[in-house]
Each structure stands twice: as C-alpha cells, then as structure tokens.
Amino acid sequence: MNTFTITHTHHDRAEIVHLHGYLDAHTASQFERDLRVIIEQGDAHVIVDFEHLDYISSAGLGVFMVFIEDIRKQGGDILLAAMRDNVFSVFDLLGFQVLFRIFPTVDEAMAALSNNA
Amino acid sequence: MPITMQVEHNGKQVSGGVRMVVWILLTVVACIAHGTLGVVIPIATSEAGQGWTAQSGILSAIGLVCLLGVVALVAIFVRNRRVQSSFDVVSWFLTVYSVASLALLLLGALTPASIIGSAGIISAVSTRILALASIVVVVGMIGFFVAYMRARPTRRLRAYLITQASLFAVIGLGGLLSVSTEGGVVLVIMATITSSIMTVVNAPRLPWLPTLSLDKKLRLLWLAGCAAFASVLMIVVFFQDDTVLSVAATTLIGRLNLAVGAVYVIGLVAFVRLIVTVLVALPNSSIVDRRSFEIESLAALARLMAESASMEHILTRTTELAVRVTQAHGAWAEVGSGDELNIVATQHVHVDYVRSLHRNQLIRQVIAGASSPVVIDSLAEYGVDTRALAIRSMVIIPIAVDGARCATLVAFMTADFGFHPDDHRLLAAFGDILSIAIEQSRLHASVLEQERLQKEADVAREIQTSLLPRLHPRIEGIDLYGIMVPASEVGGDYFDYVRFADGSFGVVIADVAGKGIPAALYMATLKGAVLAEVREASGPADLLHRLSLTLSGQMDKRSYITMSCVQFQPSTSSLRYARAGHSPMIIKTSTGVDIVRPKGVAIGIVPPETFRTQIEEVELHLVDGDVCLLTTDGVTERRNESMQEMGIAAINALLLNTAAQSAKDIVGQVQRQLDHHAQGADAHDDVTIVAIRACSGSSLPQGQLE
C-alpha cells in the first residue's frame, strides 16, 4: 500500500507544507482536508515542498486548484518547490506553470516571497 | 426420548417402545392363561388364600413358567440394548414405576377383600391379575436396574449382576421356604440386606447429574421421592399377609408377597440412594445453571454473528443475554458520545433514564473513560452521589472495532457489589464477541457497498463506451485507427472523429481527470461540447479554446480535461495539431521519431482568456508512410508489478522499427508492447491509442468497419 503523509512548518512569511509518498486518488481527499486546515489556520502564503513526493496523480493535482483562487483573493499565494523530475513533468505537461510558480528549491520560493514583499 | 430408543438386534432396528408393548401383552396373556387354568381346576380357587396346596402350586408354577419364559425372551431381546443413562431415561423410569406402583396399590385397595378369598371365576381371575401385575412391576424394576447398571460397564459389573441375580433367587427361595419354616423369612431378610448394601455400594455414578440444571435436579428429586414413597407403601402392603395384594400374590406362589416386598425394599434403598446423590449435587446447581447459561448465551451470540445482523439487533440481543446471565437489574448499549450519544438498546430501564444518567458528569466520565471492561462495585466510590440514584454498581464493557471504540455495553445493579467476578469475565467475553460481530456486520455492509460500486463502475463503463466512435472513417490520404482499452475503473479516456467547419477531418483525444461515473458524465458533457463547437471551429486551437469557454464554470474546481486535437487537410497533406495539457503527439517520419509538443494548458485549470493566450497550434506536412500517434497518459504511465512506467522511449523505439504497416497494425504493436511491459499487472487507467498514417490516395487502405 502506498502511503502519503503531510507535515508542515511555520515560517515568518509562509506555511511550508511538506509532502511525502504517493499522492493519488486514494490520498487526495486526505491531502485536501489537511491542506484546508493548514490554510485556514496559517499564513496566506503557502509553499509546498515536493522534495519527498514520489508520485502525483490527476486527483492530487486537482487539490491545488481548489484553493488557489481563494488564497489569491486574500492576497496570498501557493508556491510549489523542489519537485522531482517525474512530478515536475506532470505539472509541466498540463501547463500548470501558467497557474502556479514552480521553484527548484524551497529557499528560492522563500526568496521569491521576500522579493514580492 | 428413551421410549423410542433405538436398539440393534441382528442388524435390525427395533424400537424399545414396541418391545415394551410386546412384553406387556405377553405378560397379560400369561396372566389370563394362569387365571383360566385356575378356573378350569376348581380346587385351585377353593384353596386360594389358604396357603400352599399341590394343585394351586402346579397352576401357579405353570403361570410363572409362562411369565419367566416371557422375561427370558425379553432378556434375550434386550441383550444388545444400549441404555444410555440420562436424565430422560431415569426420570421416565421413575415416573412409570411410581404410576404403576400407585395404580397397583389403588387396584388392590379398590378390590374388595371378600372377592379374593372366595370361590368363583371373578375371584380366580382378579386374584391372578393382581398377583401377576405385582410381579410385572417388580420384574420391570429389576429389568431397569440391570439395564441401568449395565449403562456404565465396569469389570465388577458381571460379578455384581450374577450376585444380585443369585440374591434375588435366594429371596424367592426364602419366600417359598417361609411357608413351612421361619428360616425362610430369615433368608429373605439376609438376602435383602445384602442386596441393598450391594446396590448402595455399586450404584453407578451418574456423570450427567452434576451438570443438570437446578430445575431438572429438583424434578429428579421429586420423582425419586414419589418412587420411594410408592416403594414404602408397597413394602407395607406386601409384608402384611392379609392385604389384598399379599393374598393375591400368595395365591400364585406360597408367600410370594415376602419376595415381592423384599425387592421393593431393595428398590427403596436404590431410590433413597438416588435422592441422596441428587441432594449432594444440589448446592452446585446455581453454578452449573450459570455455566450452562453462559455457554448458551455465548453460542447465541456466535449465531448472531453468523447471521450478519444489524448492529442494533446485535446490541439488543446482547443486552438481553447480559441481563439474563448476570441477573443484572438492567442493561443498555450505547453508541457514540456527547451530543451524538445514541442509546441503542435498553433492558429494564428507560432510554430517558439512561440519558439522565449521562447528564451526571461523573457517571459520564466513568463510562466514557473505560478503555477496558470495568466493574464498579459501588458508584459512591467514584464520588457519585448515589442517594438519588437507583443504580449502585455497574459493569462497563467498551466495544472496540479496529482499535476504535464503537459502542459500550453497560449492565447495572441497584445494590452495591451486585456483580460477581464471573459476571465481569463473561460480559468481557460478550464484548469480544460483540466486537467481532460488529466487524462482521460492517464487512457485510462493505461487501454491499462493493457491489454498489461495481454497479456504478458498470454504468460508467456503459456511458463511456457509448461515447466512443463505432466506425473508423475512410479519409482520403490517411489510414486511421483508434482504440480505447478500459481499465477496471473508468478512467475518463475519450476519443472521437470530427468534421471542422470547413469540412476537413479531425481527431480529438481527451482524458478527463477523475474516475467512475463523474468522469463518464464529464466525458458525455465534453462530447456534446465537441460536437457543438467543432461545426463552428476553424482548427484545433480554435476548437480547444471554444471548448474551454463552453466548459468554463461547468466543472468542479478539482477537475480538468487534457485534450489533443488534429485537423487533416488532404489537399495539402498537412496536419494541424494543438494540445491542451495532453500527452504530446509522437510523429515518425523518414528521418526518425519526434515528439511534437506545442504549448497549451489543460481545460479547466485557467480561465478561458488565459487558456487562449497559452495555446499554440503547429502545422506538419506529412509524406506517405509518416505516422502520427496520439495517446493518453494511460499508455506512457502504464506500470508493471515493480511500479515502473513504460515511458515514451519504448514507444519511440517501437515506431522507429515499424516499416510500412497499417494504422491498425501500429496500434496493435503498441498494445502488445504495453502488455509486454505490464507483465500482467492491472491497468489503473484507460489506455487510448490513435494512429494516423499518411498514404497516397491510390494506396488507400481498407476502411474498417468495426
């Protein structure tokens, strides 16, 4: 059974959400629930750390689209960072780069946030 | 029941009841024969009741020979009989014996003494009937004892039976001798005492007795008491020489009454012995009752489990059993806690009362806090003010399934220290079984859910299949073939052949994010939109943009559609291609294999205006033999057991090695490559492959009708 876990750390400017494992149709609803809690409680800015994510399916991708509109209306953003090649290619193929800013590392995403401010 | 007990004789099954009837009939015949003889030879009757005479002795001897013959026959018949000493057998015998004895006594009491002593047919017949009836009862009793002793064969048994038979013979002989000498009476008394002692010593242990319920023991006690009472009356009657029955017996054989009385003494001893045994076993009855009830209730719960009943039904039955077994004053089962507390089943207590108990903070904590079975001997110990409470002691059994508390069983008493440690143990066992039963019932529900899902999947599959093209059109300048291989769960793949506004031919291939019925319904929506928009669309990019406009706001936020579209112009042999986030097209030309990947975003992830700025359209000029391959991600992401995706490289290699083949062959080869890679692993996503091969009009391949 493929597992998926989500952890998050709070930083000055953003909540950093770390994803681990397989994000597919079975784990997407859990991810959505957890992410909702994190977004509602935390900062307007969210950086998603993909470093330990092995796989993402279309259902997993869908979750990001749920929140992006609302969070941008509140002046925040969701930044994606540190994707492995296989995960990046999925985002890339779909054209997600039009919707999300994707960074090679979490630090770069943090830096981008600082520059914006 | 013992009367119809099956016995084996020479391979035939003979009913014990039938044999009993035969026995009684033969005895009756013997009695009548004896009585008739007595009438035919008047000397016998004239001497009746007067003592031993040669004539009456001969008569009686003939009658007795008949009787003994019958007994011997029966003995031969019953030799193989396996009497199983049981409560039923013993109680049946005691009942028959008591009734028969008392009936005989009644008969004796009702028969006027004047008849027995006098001459005449009536006297002769009734005398002999009474005498032989006495013998039948005695022989029946002896027969039962023999069978009863044989029920548990021991090594001593044979010796014991022989000794007892000898003693009975001695008693009979003593009875006869006592006519002329007092030594006979002494012999009878000695033999009776010896036989009684032997009976007391050798009476078989009744293994089933301690396990009887109190109710049955008391019944046995009562029956044995009746039998003993009947025996005492018999002894009194037969040891007096002037009672009707005594006189009748003596008429048959001189001082037969003495022998009959002696046997009744032995019977009395045996009955008293039985009474003592039952009395000794009586004190543990409550424990036995409890044990047997525990076993019964556990079995009942196990049956319940097998029935896969609803949780409510299971809990109701359990509370019923809990109250019956533990003699608790009441019980209830609850599910959930706090505001969602649901009192599912109550016994001898009203739901509102349980709710009011839950309003007591301390009680609520005690119940909610129990992580394992808890006995509360006194609620007062927990600081609960019990002055206004009827409930004083309780057993709380939390029921967990998969480690999560799902219900609680509570039994209570209105007295402190109401529960025995055994109650605790038993109710805990109830809890264990309950948790299995509940799990079982959940599994059952999940199987139903599975069936429902399967049905849903079938519906989705039907929708999907109905949306796909059934014909592969003949198009001038290209050879075309496409298939969709469904996964076990509908994956949302869709492809179609279309005509653009200018009449040119096109192919669309799409993958709707999501699975099952939702995906199938999006597909249906998409097909409708494609058919509506393509008539107005000038080319692939325009069509995709129009679709993004049409579908914008129609889709769930989580959902999106990836789609590729090609348009073929036969006049120029050119192919226009646009892609909305879909797997790129692979093209094989004479120079090699290329991946064509124009810019484009999936439909549904950005607003239509953004979509429009992002979408690119490319134009390719095809020459004969060029192959364009459109796939969904089910192809490149097809995995084998070790979770490796097939990837695009394998397809590239395959296309490179493909000589001039039809589109259908190419699709077939890709499929074989997929199967080869997957090595039997299940497909998690639909697989769609559309191949377009350029060919001049002359070499137009067959237009397949599939």
mmCIF file of C-alpha atoms in Angstrom, chain B residues 352-614:
data_model
loop_
_atom_site.group_PDB
_atom_site.id
_atom_site.type_symbol
_atom_site.label_atom_id
_atom_site.label_comp_id
_atom_site.label_asym_id
_atom_site.label_seq_id
_atom_site.Cartn_x
_atom_site.Cartn_y
_atom_site.Cartn_z
ATOM 1 C CA ASP B 352 -34.631 8.767 29.171
ATOM 2 C CA TYR B 353 -33.292 7.450 32.446
ATOM 3 C CA VAL B 354 -30.028 6.451 30.760
ATOM 4 C CA ARG B 355 -29.854 9.919 29.226
ATOM 5 C CA SER B 356 -30.392 11.493 32.614
ATOM 6 C CA LEU B 357 -27.570 9.336 33.980
ATOM 7 C CA HIS B 358 -25.347 10.676 31.239
ATOM 8 C CA ARG B 359 -26.097 14.195 32.416
ATOM 9 C CA ASN B 360 -24.240 13.263 35.587
ATOM 10 C CA GLN B 361 -20.710 14.392 34.842
ATOM 11 C CA LEU B 362 -19.069 11.695 36.937
ATOM 12 C CA ILE B 363 -21.052 8.808 35.514
ATOM 13 C CA ARG B 364 -20.457 10.076 32.015
ATOM 14 C CA GLN B 365 -16.736 10.198 32.689
ATOM 15 C CA VAL B 366 -16.748 6.734 34.191
ATOM 16 C CA ILE B 367 -18.488 5.293 31.137
ATOM 17 C CA ALA B 368 -16.513 7.248 28.570
ATOM 18 C CA GLY B 369 -13.235 6.679 30.412
ATOM 19 C CA ALA B 370 -13.457 2.902 30.435
ATOM 20 C CA SER B 371 -10.865 1.675 27.994
ATOM 21 C CA SER B 372 -11.229 -1.942 29.049
ATOM 22 C CA PRO B 373 -14.030 -3.815 30.830
ATOM 23 C CA VAL B 374 -14.601 -2.195 34.209
ATOM 24 C CA VAL B 375 -16.575 -3.341 37.232
ATOM 25 C CA ILE B 376 -17.775 -0.621 39.525
ATOM 26 C CA ASP B 377 -18.796 -2.243 42.761
ATOM 27 C CA SER B 378 -20.038 0.968 44.200
ATOM 28 C CA LEU B 379 -20.653 4.169 42.322
ATOM 29 C CA ALA B 380 -20.239 6.012 45.611
ATOM 30 C CA GLU B 381 -16.530 5.212 45.440
ATOM 31 C CA TYR B 382 -16.334 7.293 42.309
ATOM 32 C CA GLY B 383 -17.758 10.238 44.152
ATOM 33 C CA VAL B 384 -21.183 9.842 42.593
ATOM 34 C CA ASP B 385 -23.970 10.948 44.869
ATOM 35 C CA THR B 386 -25.962 7.725 44.969
ATOM 36 C CA ARG B 387 -28.661 8.942 47.312
ATOM 37 C CA ALA B 388 -30.910 9.864 44.430
ATOM 38 C CA LEU B 389 -29.740 7.020 42.207
ATOM 39 C CA ALA B 390 -31.253 3.611 41.752
ATOM 40 C CA ILE B 391 -28.081 2.373 40.108
ATOM 41 C CA ARG B 392 -25.330 1.420 42.541
ATOM 42 C CA SER B 393 -22.981 -0.955 40.785
ATOM 43 C CA MET B 394 -22.235 -1.389 37.119
ATOM 44 C CA VAL B 395 -20.161 -3.313 34.638
ATOM 45 C CA ILE B 396 -18.972 -1.248 31.697
ATOM 46 C CA ILE B 397 -17.813 -3.067 28.601
ATOM 47 C CA PRO B 398 -16.338 -0.848 25.898
ATOM 48 C CA ILE B 399 -16.569 -2.418 22.468
ATOM 49 C CA ALA B 400 -13.859 -1.568 20.019
ATOM 50 C CA VAL B 401 -13.559 -2.486 16.386
ATOM 51 C CA ASP B 402 -10.174 -1.968 14.755
ATOM 52 C CA GLY B 403 -8.980 -0.230 17.883
ATOM 53 C CA ALA B 404 -11.707 2.401 17.741
ATOM 54 C CA ARG B 405 -14.432 2.460 20.372
ATOM 55 C CA CYS B 406 -17.717 1.955 18.612
ATOM 56 C CA ALA B 407 -20.161 1.024 21.344
ATOM 57 C CA THR B 408 -20.485 0.481 25.074
ATOM 58 C CA LEU B 409 -22.390 -2.186 26.919
ATOM 59 C CA VAL B 410 -23.447 -1.330 30.443
ATOM 60 C CA ALA B 411 -25.119 -3.669 32.950
ATOM 61 C CA PHE B 412 -26.157 -2.386 36.344
ATOM 62 C CA MET B 413 -27.472 -3.475 39.721
ATOM 63 C CA THR B 414 -29.432 -1.493 42.228
ATOM 64 C CA ALA B 415 -27.199 -2.721 45.036
ATOM 65 C CA ASP B 416 -23.551 -2.153 45.806
ATOM 66 C CA PHE B 417 -21.312 -5.115 44.994
ATOM 67 C CA GLY B 418 -24.045 -6.525 42.806
ATOM 68 C CA PHE B 419 -21.778 -8.245 40.314
ATOM 69 C CA HIS B 420 -19.891 -11.469 40.743
ATOM 70 C CA PRO B 421 -16.327 -11.601 39.321
ATOM 71 C CA ASP B 422 -17.674 -14.142 36.838
ATOM 72 C CA ASP B 423 -20.116 -11.557 35.529
ATOM 73 C CA HIS B 424 -17.251 -9.312 34.732
ATOM 74 C CA ARG B 425 -15.428 -12.087 32.925
ATOM 75 C CA LEU B 426 -18.482 -13.171 30.988
ATOM 76 C CA LEU B 427 -19.523 -9.693 29.946
ATOM 77 C CA ALA B 428 -15.965 -9.065 28.792
ATOM 78 C CA ALA B 429 -16.289 -12.178 26.638
ATOM 79 C CA PHE B 430 -19.573 -10.768 25.356
ATOM 80 C CA GLY B 431 -17.689 -7.623 24.451
ATOM 81 C CA ASP B 432 -15.110 -9.598 22.493
ATOM 82 C CA ILE B 433 -17.742 -11.474 20.544
ATOM 83 C CA LEU B 434 -19.686 -8.287 20.008
ATOM 84 C CA SER B 435 -16.744 -6.515 18.505
ATOM 85 C CA ILE B 436 -16.278 -9.398 16.085
ATOM 86 C CA ALA B 437 -19.992 -9.429 15.298
ATOM 87 C CA ILE B 438 -19.986 -5.711 14.647
ATOM 88 C CA GLU B 439 -16.935 -6.010 12.477
ATOM 89 C CA GLN B 440 -18.670 -8.806 10.634
ATOM 90 C CA SER B 441 -21.756 -6.703 10.101
ATOM 91 C CA ARG B 442 -19.597 -3.844 8.850
ATOM 92 C CA LEU B 443 -17.816 -6.166 6.472
ATOM 93 C CA HIS B 444 -21.175 -7.305 5.246
ATOM 94 C CA ALA B 445 -22.145 -3.694 4.648
ATOM 95 C CA SER B 446 -18.876 -3.063 2.866
ATOM 96 C CA VAL B 447 -19.497 -6.023 0.592
ATOM 97 C CA LEU B 448 -22.841 -4.473 -0.318
ATOM 98 C CA GLU B 449 -21.030 -1.203 -0.882
ATOM 99 C CA GLN B 450 -18.571 -3.019 -3.132
ATOM 100 C CA GLU B 451 -21.436 -4.405 -5.158
ATOM 101 C CA ARG B 452 -22.907 -0.945 -5.464
ATOM 102 C CA LEU B 453 -19.558 0.433 -6.605
ATOM 103 C CA GLN B 454 -19.258 -2.348 -9.125
ATOM 104 C CA LYS B 455 -22.681 -1.472 -10.474
ATOM 105 C CA GLU B 456 -21.636 2.147 -10.654
ATOM 106 C CA ALA B 457 -18.479 1.192 -12.498
ATOM 107 C CA ASP B 458 -20.544 -0.790 -14.980
ATOM 108 C CA VAL B 459 -22.805 2.198 -15.597
ATOM 109 C CA ALA B 460 -19.796 4.467 -16.071
ATOM 110 C CA ARG B 461 -18.307 1.948 -18.461
ATOM 111 C CA GLU B 462 -21.523 1.849 -20.482
ATOM 112 C CA ILE B 463 -21.620 5.630 -20.707
ATOM 113 C CA GLN B 464 -18.003 5.735 -21.785
ATOM 114 C CA THR B 465 -18.342 3.027 -24.402
ATOM 115 C CA SER B 466 -21.452 4.644 -25.853
ATOM 116 C CA LEU B 467 -19.498 7.867 -26.364
ATOM 117 C CA LEU B 468 -16.729 6.328 -28.430
ATOM 118 C CA PRO B 469 -16.907 6.130 -32.226
ATOM 119 C CA ARG B 470 -18.112 2.822 -33.619
ATOM 120 C CA LEU B 471 -16.788 3.359 -37.130
ATOM 121 C CA HIS B 472 -13.314 4.138 -38.395
ATOM 122 C CA PRO B 473 -13.993 6.541 -41.253
ATOM 123 C CA ARG B 474 -12.290 6.325 -44.646
ATOM 124 C CA ILE B 475 -10.419 9.506 -45.165
ATOM 125 C CA GLU B 476 -8.607 10.295 -48.367
ATOM 126 C CA GLY B 477 -4.848 10.458 -47.844
ATOM 127 C CA ILE B 478 -4.702 8.863 -44.409
ATOM 128 C CA ASP B 479 -5.108 5.495 -42.843
ATOM 129 C CA LEU B 480 -6.657 5.735 -39.454
ATOM 130 C CA TYR B 481 -7.216 3.500 -36.449
ATOM 131 C CA GLY B 482 -8.022 4.098 -32.789
ATOM 132 C CA ILE B 483 -8.906 2.050 -29.764
ATOM 133 C CA MET B 484 -9.695 2.594 -26.125
ATOM 134 C CA VAL B 485 -8.908 -0.187 -23.671
ATOM 135 C CA PRO B 486 -10.789 0.439 -20.450
ATOM 136 C CA ALA B 487 -9.248 -0.003 -17.021
ATOM 137 C CA SER B 488 -11.206 -1.828 -14.337
ATOM 138 C CA GLU B 489 -12.474 1.548 -13.171
ATOM 139 C CA VAL B 490 -13.459 4.078 -15.835
ATOM 140 C CA GLY B 491 -10.504 6.412 -16.221
ATOM 141 C CA GLY B 492 -12.136 9.109 -18.327
ATOM 142 C CA ASP B 493 -10.471 8.486 -21.692
ATOM 143 C CA TYR B 494 -12.301 9.670 -24.753
ATOM 144 C CA PHE B 495 -11.564 9.987 -28.460
ATOM 145 C CA ASP B 496 -13.659 10.880 -31.467
ATOM 146 C CA TYR B 497 -13.540 11.661 -35.161
ATOM 147 C CA VAL B 498 -14.913 15.049 -36.137
ATOM 148 C CA ARG B 499 -15.534 17.373 -39.078
ATOM 149 C CA PHE B 500 -14.489 21.015 -38.788
ATOM 150 C CA ALA B 501 -16.443 23.974 -40.109
ATOM 151 C CA ASP B 502 -14.676 23.737 -43.477
ATOM 152 C CA GLY B 503 -15.482 20.049 -43.771
ATOM 153 C CA SER B 504 -11.957 18.887 -43.008
ATOM 154 C CA PHE B 505 -11.466 15.809 -40.943
ATOM 155 C CA GLY B 506 -10.196 15.829 -37.391
ATOM 156 C CA VAL B 507 -9.435 13.634 -34.437
ATOM 157 C CA VAL B 508 -9.877 14.566 -30.776
ATOM 158 C CA ILE B 509 -8.427 12.606 -27.894
ATOM 159 C CA ALA B 510 -9.028 13.563 -24.276
ATOM 160 C CA ASP B 511 -8.583 12.431 -20.722
ATOM 161 C CA VAL B 512 -10.956 13.676 -18.068
ATOM 162 C CA ALA B 513 -9.365 13.878 -14.623
ATOM 163 C CA GLY B 514 -11.217 11.655 -12.234
ATOM 164 C CA LYS B 515 -12.711 8.213 -12.372
ATOM 165 C CA GLY B 516 -16.021 6.441 -12.373
ATOM 166 C CA ILE B 517 -19.399 7.997 -13.031
ATOM 167 C CA PRO B 518 -18.251 11.620 -12.519
ATOM 168 C CA ALA B 519 -15.566 11.130 -15.174
ATOM 169 C CA ALA B 520 -18.039 9.423 -17.500
ATOM 170 C CA LEU B 521 -20.501 12.291 -17.105
ATOM 171 C CA TYR B 522 -17.792 14.862 -17.845
ATOM 172 C CA MET B 523 -16.955 12.836 -20.922
ATOM 173 C CA ALA B 524 -20.567 12.995 -22.033
ATOM 174 C CA THR B 525 -20.584 16.752 -21.482
ATOM 175 C CA LEU B 526 -17.307 17.029 -23.369
ATOM 176 C CA LYS B 527 -18.598 15.019 -26.318
ATOM 177 C CA GLY B 528 -21.655 17.236 -26.536
ATOM 178 C CA ALA B 529 -19.500 20.337 -26.426
ATOM 179 C CA VAL B 530 -17.121 18.951 -29.063
ATOM 180 C CA LEU B 531 -19.963 18.106 -31.438
ATOM 181 C CA ALA B 532 -21.498 21.540 -30.962
ATOM 182 C CA GLU B 533 -18.304 23.573 -31.234
ATOM 183 C CA VAL B 534 -16.455 21.711 -33.969
ATOM 184 C CA ARG B 535 -19.000 22.812 -36.580
ATOM 185 C CA GLU B 536 -18.011 26.373 -35.914
ATOM 186 C CA ALA B 537 -14.328 25.804 -35.271
ATOM 187 C CA SER B 538 -11.711 26.723 -37.817
ATOM 188 C CA GLY B 539 -8.955 24.490 -36.452
ATOM 189 C CA PRO B 540 -7.617 22.547 -33.483
ATOM 190 C CA ALA B 541 -6.526 25.518 -31.336
ATOM 191 C CA ASP B 542 -9.804 27.295 -32.021
ATOM 192 C CA LEU B 543 -11.764 24.205 -31.104
ATOM 193 C CA LEU B 544 -9.869 23.778 -27.850
ATOM 194 C CA HIS B 545 -10.358 27.414 -26.966
ATOM 195 C CA ARG B 546 -14.074 27.186 -27.709
ATOM 196 C CA LEU B 547 -14.296 24.121 -25.506
ATOM 197 C CA SER B 548 -12.522 25.871 -22.663
ATOM 198 C CA LEU B 549 -15.050 28.681 -22.984
ATOM 199 C CA THR B 550 -18.029 26.333 -23.079
ATOM 200 C CA LEU B 551 -16.842 24.167 -20.219
ATOM 201 C CA SER B 552 -15.601 27.044 -18.072
ATOM 202 C CA GLY B 553 -17.629 27.159 -14.904
ATOM 203 C CA GLN B 554 -19.225 23.823 -15.689
ATOM 204 C CA MET B 555 -16.602 21.768 -13.973
ATOM 205 C CA ASP B 556 -15.649 21.060 -10.425
ATOM 206 C CA LYS B 557 -12.661 23.043 -9.201
ATOM 207 C CA ARG B 558 -10.672 19.845 -8.796
ATOM 208 C CA SER B 559 -11.398 18.614 -12.277
ATOM 209 C CA TYR B 560 -9.794 19.342 -15.595
ATOM 210 C CA ILE B 561 -9.564 17.859 -19.067
ATOM 211 C CA THR B 562 -6.464 17.299 -21.124
ATOM 212 C CA MET B 563 -7.075 17.114 -24.819
ATOM 213 C CA SER B 564 -5.287 16.913 -28.145
ATOM 214 C CA CYS B 565 -6.813 17.776 -31.478
ATOM 215 C CA VAL B 566 -5.595 17.272 -35.076
ATOM 216 C CA GLN B 567 -7.051 18.522 -38.313
ATOM 217 C CA PHE B 568 -6.115 16.961 -41.644
ATOM 218 C CA GLN B 569 -6.153 18.770 -44.976
ATOM 219 C CA PRO B 570 -5.945 16.155 -47.736
ATOM 220 C CA SER B 571 -5.341 18.744 -50.430
ATOM 221 C CA THR B 572 -2.040 19.796 -48.900
ATOM 222 C CA SER B 573 -1.429 16.629 -46.897
ATOM 223 C CA SER B 574 -0.960 18.897 -43.933
ATOM 224 C CA LEU B 575 -1.831 18.189 -40.328
ATOM 225 C CA ARG B 576 -2.562 20.900 -37.791
ATOM 226 C CA TYR B 577 -2.167 19.985 -34.177
ATOM 227 C CA ALA B 578 -2.943 21.662 -30.875
ATOM 228 C CA ARG B 579 -2.667 20.353 -27.346
ATOM 229 C CA ALA B 580 -4.424 21.329 -24.122
ATOM 230 C CA GLY B 581 -2.122 19.881 -21.493
ATOM 231 C CA HIS B 582 -2.393 16.473 -23.125
ATOM 232 C CA SER B 583 0.354 13.898 -23.752
ATOM 233 C CA PRO B 584 2.279 15.144 -26.773
ATOM 234 C CA MET B 585 1.891 13.631 -30.219
ATOM 235 C CA ILE B 586 4.611 11.319 -31.478
ATOM 236 C CA ILE B 587 5.427 11.537 -35.139
ATOM 237 C CA LYS B 588 7.516 9.149 -37.155
ATOM 238 C CA THR B 589 8.952 10.411 -40.409
ATOM 239 C CA SER B 590 11.571 9.051 -42.748
ATOM 240 C CA THR B 591 14.210 10.855 -40.681
ATOM 241 C CA GLY B 592 13.182 9.449 -37.298
ATOM 242 C CA VAL B 593 10.794 9.850 -34.424
ATOM 243 C CA ASP B 594 9.865 13.202 -32.967
ATOM 244 C CA ILE B 595 7.756 14.402 -30.127
ATOM 245 C CA VAL B 596 5.523 17.292 -31.066
ATOM 246 C CA ARG B 597 4.682 19.345 -28.061
ATOM 247 C CA PRO B 598 3.114 22.714 -28.692
ATOM 248 C CA LYS B 599 2.304 24.916 -25.708
ATOM 249 C CA GLY B 600 -1.088 24.529 -24.139
ATOM 250 C CA VAL B 601 -2.813 24.306 -20.773
ATOM 251 C CA ALA B 602 -5.358 21.706 -19.700
ATOM 252 C CA ILE B 603 -9.003 22.782 -19.952
ATOM 253 C CA GLY B 604 -10.388 23.831 -16.588
ATOM 254 C CA ILE B 605 -7.274 24.950 -14.759
ATOM 255 C CA VAL B 606 -7.098 28.532 -16.041
ATOM 256 C CA PRO B 607 -9.763 30.986 -17.201
ATOM 257 C CA PRO B 608 -10.569 30.835 -20.960
ATOM 258 C CA GLU B 609 -8.816 34.108 -21.647
ATOM 259 C CA THR B 610 -5.568 32.781 -20.183
ATOM 260 C CA PHE B 611 -6.122 29.497 -21.976
ATOM 261 C CA ARG B 612 -6.303 31.355 -25.287
ATOM 262 C CA THR B 613 -3.002 33.149 -24.765
ATOM 263 C CA GLN B 614 -1.295 29.877 -23.950
#
